[in-house]
Amino acid sequence: MNGTVDNTLEISGLDTSYGRIPMLRGVSLNVPSGQVCCVLGANGAGKTTLVKAILNMVKADRGSMKLEGKNMDSWPTHKRVKSGIAISAAAVGTFHKMTVEDNLKMGAYYIDDSLLQERLGEIYQSFPVLRERLRQKAGTLSGGERTMLAIARAVVNKPKLLILDEPSLGLAPIMIEEVFEIIRRLRATRQMSILLVEQNAVKALSVAGCGYVIQKGAIAFSGTADALGRSEFVENPVM
Amino acid sequence: MEMFWGLAVSAILLGCTYTLVAIGFSLFFGVMDVVVFCCGDIAIFGSFAIIGAYAVAQSAGLFGVFPFWVCVILLILIGAVFCAAWGLITHQLSIKPFQNSSELMPLLSTIAMGTVIKEGLGLLFKPVVNTISAAFDRESAVTVVSGRNPQGFPSLLLPDGTVGARYLTIIVITAVILLLLFLFLNKTKMGMSMQAISQNKELSLMTGINVSRVIIITFLIGGVMLAVSGFLVGSYQKLMSFDDGAMYGAKGFSAAVVGGLRNTWGAVIGGMLLAFVEVFVSGYIPKGTAYSSIAAFVIVVIFIVFKPDGIIGDKSVEKV
């Protein structure tokens, strides 16, 4: 990688709105390369809007975004994905009538077939659950398996930036443990930078190096994960 | 028993024409979540494009230059191009501008688009007796001019063959088209993307599918399906009226609902079911012909009440 670029994602002064109601206000955020950054916030604080704005699924009114130093403001969603941003959003679900294998292939939309086979092989090693379910329709998977599939689908691309939007959503504690184990493994390879959007502050901070708190559409805290862990935001459970 | 088989064949033929219109509805509904109510009119637009192209080709003497079957394929292609173009126009003018408004808007605007097509055809194709009889089926040279302005559809399928052979061709063409569509939807990246969008649009965007491009291609392919349907309708009915689209649209939509919107096989089954009900009611019930369409729509009502998801349906709430 280019040595001068140390942030995979740089967002500065991002504003978005739903109709005439402002949503995000002046959000600035960096994801250093090879690191896990978490974004904490309550329901409705703007976490998902932020994620969608990064993919241009929600239009930015102001502000600019850079991927590895390249300005991507004018890129449409598919170009951003192609350029190396992958997202796994638990709430968005799967292609429920397709098999697990086809779901993974849809994730690898821009990869040619020989490379795809190699990548799928790697995926089955990291996600053994999925290998057993390959021919099964995604709609028949359990909640935990679906989350695994959503993460695997995003990872197939080997993105520069992996965005995980509430991976622990609706999962049993034992599954949450497993999901964070996977995030730890992904972090250990250091091949991708991860933006982890979570409500579960304790879990998120256990894997993150830097952290942000988003409140009512604005960044209320930014700093290292340790500092965030000691701050009022985490100690006060209401946030 | 002979009557039974005769009716069964007619039902399958009618079912073929309904099926392709129903597939148009399903494809469009799949990617846009919108019922495009002018599918029937686009199909009939296709048949009239073929009628028009035939008249032009004949007056230019092209049938002497090329072998007959080449001309037939060219005519169908012309119909397909016209319908694909009109599918695209429909999307650009009457669906895309209303993407962020209420679901009722594209419903109304596609009905309006249907009316535009219908009345446009009515204006373009004046009742011209002479060219009709020239374009007409050789064995039944009827020239009818009425208020509804019917046009003769050129007999392009085996004009010298028996009626049975001609009917068989209609069935074979439908089967081939369905097979091609099936392969396209399941074996190509574009086809898989269409299915992906139909199942989860948000996730499709996140996966990096160029959704707006896939939608445009869907409208082009749907248009081609409708053109083939228009060709088959013309070859089957022999006499086309510019407002036939309303009925074909209603039947195609009903077939799609009965089969389960979004589902290609559902469209086939729904189309066949509707056609069988219609044909058998007119065959076995005295004076049943008058009630055949009513019977078909009663089936639709029964489905909407008892199995709104259709025969092979999603368990999702459909917005119609």
Coordinates of C-alpha atoms in Angstrom, one line a residue, chain B residues 60-307:
Chain B
A60 CA -41.1 -2.3 -51.0
G61 CA -41.1 -5.8 -52.4
L62 CA -38.7 -7.2 -49.8
F63 CA -40.4 -10.6 -49.8
G64 CA -39.1 -11.3 -53.2
V65 CA -35.5 -10.5 -52.2
F66 CA -35.1 -12.5 -49.1
P67 CA -36.4 -16.0 -48.3
F68 CA -39.7 -15.9 -46.5
W69 CA -38.4 -17.2 -43.1
V70 CA -35.7 -14.5 -43.0
C71 CA -38.4 -11.9 -43.5
V72 CA -40.4 -13.4 -40.7
I73 CA -37.5 -13.3 -38.3
L74 CA -36.7 -9.8 -39.3
L75 CA -40.3 -8.8 -38.7
I76 CA -40.3 -10.4 -35.2
L77 CA -37.0 -8.6 -34.5
I78 CA -38.5 -5.3 -35.5
G79 CA -41.5 -5.9 -33.2
A80 CA -39.0 -6.8 -30.4
V81 CA -37.0 -3.6 -31.0
F82 CA -40.1 -1.5 -30.9
C83 CA -41.4 -3.1 -27.7
A84 CA -38.0 -3.0 -26.0
A85 CA -37.8 0.7 -26.9
W86 CA -41.3 1.3 -25.6
G87 CA -40.5 -0.6 -22.4
L88 CA -37.7 1.8 -21.9
I89 CA -39.8 4.8 -22.6
T90 CA -42.4 3.5 -20.2
H91 CA -39.8 3.2 -17.5
Q92 CA -38.2 6.6 -18.2
L93 CA -41.5 8.6 -18.5
S94 CA -44.0 6.9 -16.3
I95 CA -42.1 5.0 -13.6
K96 CA -38.8 6.6 -12.9
P97 CA -40.1 10.1 -12.2
F98 CA -42.4 8.7 -9.6
Q99 CA -39.9 6.5 -7.8
N100 CA -40.0 8.5 -4.6
S101 CA -43.7 9.3 -4.6
S102 CA -46.7 7.2 -3.6
E103 CA -47.1 3.7 -5.0
L104 CA -50.3 4.8 -6.7
M105 CA -48.5 7.3 -9.0
P106 CA -46.8 4.7 -11.2
L107 CA -50.0 2.7 -11.2
L108 CA -51.9 5.6 -12.7
S109 CA -49.1 6.8 -15.0
T110 CA -48.7 3.3 -16.5
I111 CA -52.4 3.1 -17.1
A112 CA -52.1 6.5 -18.8
M113 CA -49.1 5.2 -20.8
G114 CA -51.4 2.3 -21.9
T115 CA -54.0 4.7 -23.1
V116 CA -51.4 6.7 -25.0
I117 CA -50.3 3.5 -26.8
K118 CA -53.8 2.4 -27.5
E119 CA -55.1 5.6 -28.9
G120 CA -51.8 6.2 -30.8
L121 CA -52.3 2.9 -32.5
G122 CA -56.0 3.7 -33.2
L123 CA -54.8 7.0 -34.9
L124 CA -52.0 5.4 -36.8
F125 CA -53.8 2.4 -38.2
K126 CA -56.8 3.7 -40.0
P127 CA -59.3 1.1 -41.3
V128 CA -57.7 0.6 -44.7
V129 CA -59.5 -2.2 -46.5
N130 CA -57.1 -2.9 -49.3
T131 CA -53.8 -3.3 -47.5
I132 CA -55.6 -5.4 -44.9
S133 CA -56.8 -7.9 -47.4
A134 CA -53.4 -8.1 -48.9
A135 CA -51.8 -8.7 -45.5
F136 CA -54.4 -11.2 -44.7
D137 CA -54.4 -14.9 -44.1
R138 CA -54.8 -16.6 -47.4
E139 CA -57.4 -19.1 -46.4
S140 CA -59.7 -16.7 -44.6
A141 CA -59.5 -13.4 -46.5
V142 CA -62.0 -11.5 -44.5
T143 CA -62.1 -7.8 -44.5
V144 CA -64.0 -6.4 -41.6
V145 CA -64.2 -2.7 -41.0
S146 CA -65.9 -1.8 -37.8
G147 CA -65.8 0.9 -35.2
R148 CA -63.1 -0.9 -33.4
N149 CA -60.8 -0.8 -36.4
P150 CA -59.5 -4.3 -36.6
Q151 CA -56.3 -5.0 -38.6
G152 CA -55.4 -8.2 -40.1
F153 CA -52.3 -9.8 -38.8
P154 CA -50.1 -11.2 -41.5
S155 CA -49.9 -15.0 -41.4
L156 CA -46.2 -15.5 -40.8
L157 CA -46.2 -18.9 -39.1
L158 CA -46.1 -21.6 -41.7
P159 CA -48.5 -19.9 -44.1
D160 CA -48.7 -23.1 -46.2
G161 CA -48.8 -25.5 -43.3
T162 CA -51.8 -27.0 -41.6
V163 CA -53.5 -25.2 -38.8
G164 CA -52.2 -27.9 -36.4
A165 CA -48.6 -27.3 -37.4
R166 CA -49.1 -23.6 -37.0
Y167 CA -50.5 -24.1 -33.5
L168 CA -47.6 -26.4 -32.6
T169 CA -45.2 -23.7 -33.7
I170 CA -46.8 -21.2 -31.3
I171 CA -46.3 -23.7 -28.4
V172 CA -42.7 -24.4 -29.5
I173 CA -41.8 -20.7 -29.7
T174 CA -43.3 -20.1 -26.3
A175 CA -41.4 -23.1 -24.8
V176 CA -38.1 -21.9 -26.4
I177 CA -38.5 -18.4 -25.1
L178 CA -39.3 -19.6 -21.6
L179 CA -36.2 -21.9 -21.7
L180 CA -34.0 -19.0 -22.8
L181 CA -35.5 -16.7 -20.1
F182 CA -34.9 -19.4 -17.5
L183 CA -31.3 -19.8 -18.5
F184 CA -30.8 -16.1 -18.6
L185 CA -32.3 -15.6 -15.1
N186 CA -30.4 -18.4 -13.5
K187 CA -27.1 -18.7 -15.3
T188 CA -26.0 -15.2 -16.1
K189 CA -24.8 -12.5 -13.8
M190 CA -27.4 -10.1 -15.2
G191 CA -30.2 -12.5 -14.6
M192 CA -29.0 -13.3 -11.0
S193 CA -28.8 -9.5 -10.4
M194 CA -32.5 -9.2 -11.5
Q195 CA -33.4 -11.9 -9.0
A196 CA -31.3 -10.3 -6.3
I197 CA -33.0 -6.9 -6.8
S198 CA -36.4 -8.6 -6.7
Q199 CA -35.5 -10.3 -3.4
N200 CA -33.7 -7.5 -1.6
K201 CA -33.2 -4.2 -3.3
E202 CA -31.2 -2.5 -0.5
L203 CA -28.9 -5.5 -0.2
S204 CA -28.4 -5.4 -4.0
L205 CA -27.2 -1.9 -3.8
M206 CA -24.9 -2.8 -1.0
T207 CA -23.5 -5.7 -3.0
G208 CA -22.5 -3.3 -5.7
I209 CA -25.0 -4.2 -8.3
N210 CA -25.6 -1.3 -10.6
V211 CA -29.3 -1.3 -9.9
S212 CA -30.4 1.4 -12.3
R213 CA -28.7 -0.4 -15.2
V214 CA -30.2 -3.7 -14.3
I215 CA -33.6 -2.1 -14.2
I216 CA -33.2 -0.7 -17.6
I217 CA -32.1 -4.0 -19.0
T218 CA -35.1 -5.6 -17.3
F219 CA -37.4 -3.3 -19.2
L220 CA -35.7 -4.1 -22.4
I221 CA -36.0 -7.8 -21.9
G222 CA -39.5 -7.5 -20.7
G223 CA -40.3 -5.5 -23.8
V224 CA -38.9 -8.3 -26.0
M225 CA -41.1 -10.9 -24.1
L226 CA -44.1 -8.7 -24.7
A227 CA -43.2 -8.4 -28.4
V228 CA -43.1 -12.2 -28.8
S229 CA -46.4 -12.3 -27.0
G230 CA -47.8 -9.8 -29.4
F231 CA -46.6 -11.8 -32.3
L232 CA -48.2 -15.0 -30.9
V233 CA -51.4 -13.2 -30.1
G234 CA -51.5 -11.9 -33.7
S235 CA -50.8 -15.3 -35.2
Y236 CA -53.4 -16.9 -33.0
Q237 CA -56.2 -14.3 -33.4
K238 CA -55.4 -13.2 -36.9
L239 CA -57.4 -10.1 -36.4
M240 CA -56.1 -7.4 -34.1
S241 CA -57.8 -4.4 -32.7
F242 CA -55.8 -1.5 -31.2
D243 CA -57.6 -1.8 -27.9
D244 CA -56.9 -5.5 -27.4
G245 CA -54.2 -4.5 -25.0
A246 CA -56.6 -3.8 -22.2
M247 CA -57.9 -7.3 -22.2
Y248 CA -54.5 -8.9 -22.6
G249 CA -53.1 -6.7 -19.9
A250 CA -55.9 -7.7 -17.5
K251 CA -55.5 -11.4 -18.3
G252 CA -51.7 -11.2 -18.1
F253 CA -51.9 -9.4 -14.8
S254 CA -54.4 -11.8 -13.4
A255 CA -52.2 -14.7 -14.5
A256 CA -49.3 -13.2 -12.7
V257 CA -51.3 -12.7 -9.6
V258 CA -52.7 -16.2 -9.6
G259 CA -49.3 -17.6 -10.2
G260 CA -47.6 -15.4 -7.7
L261 CA -46.1 -12.1 -8.7
R262 CA -42.3 -12.0 -9.0
N263 CA -42.3 -15.7 -10.0
T264 CA -41.6 -16.6 -13.6
W265 CA -43.0 -20.2 -13.2
G266 CA -45.9 -18.8 -11.4
A267 CA -46.7 -16.7 -14.5
V268 CA -46.6 -19.8 -16.6
I269 CA -48.9 -21.8 -14.3
G270 CA -51.2 -18.8 -13.8
G271 CA -51.5 -18.1 -17.5
M272 CA -52.3 -21.8 -18.3
L273 CA -54.8 -22.0 -15.5
L274 CA -56.6 -18.9 -16.6
A275 CA -56.7 -20.0 -20.2
F276 CA -58.0 -23.5 -19.3
V277 CA -60.8 -22.1 -17.2
E278 CA -61.7 -19.7 -19.9
V279 CA -61.7 -22.2 -22.8
F280 CA -63.4 -25.0 -20.9
V281 CA -66.1 -22.7 -19.7
S282 CA -66.9 -21.6 -23.2
G283 CA -66.7 -25.2 -24.5
Y284 CA -68.7 -27.1 -21.9
I285 CA -71.2 -24.5 -20.5
P286 CA -74.0 -23.7 -22.9
K287 CA -73.6 -20.2 -24.2
G288 CA -70.5 -20.2 -22.0
T289 CA -68.4 -18.1 -24.5
A290 CA -70.1 -14.9 -23.1
Y291 CA -69.0 -15.8 -19.6
S292 CA -65.5 -17.2 -20.3
S293 CA -63.7 -14.1 -19.2
I294 CA -65.9 -13.7 -16.2
A295 CA -65.0 -17.2 -15.1
A296 CA -61.3 -16.4 -15.5
F297 CA -61.7 -13.3 -13.4
V298 CA -63.7 -15.2 -10.8
I299 CA -60.7 -17.4 -10.4
V300 CA -58.6 -14.4 -9.8
V301 CA -61.0 -13.1 -7.1
I302 CA -60.9 -16.6 -5.4
F303 CA -57.1 -16.5 -5.4
I304 CA -57.0 -13.0 -4.0
V305 CA -59.3 -14.0 -1.2
F306 CA -57.9 -17.4 -0.3
K307 CA -54.3 -17.4 -1.5

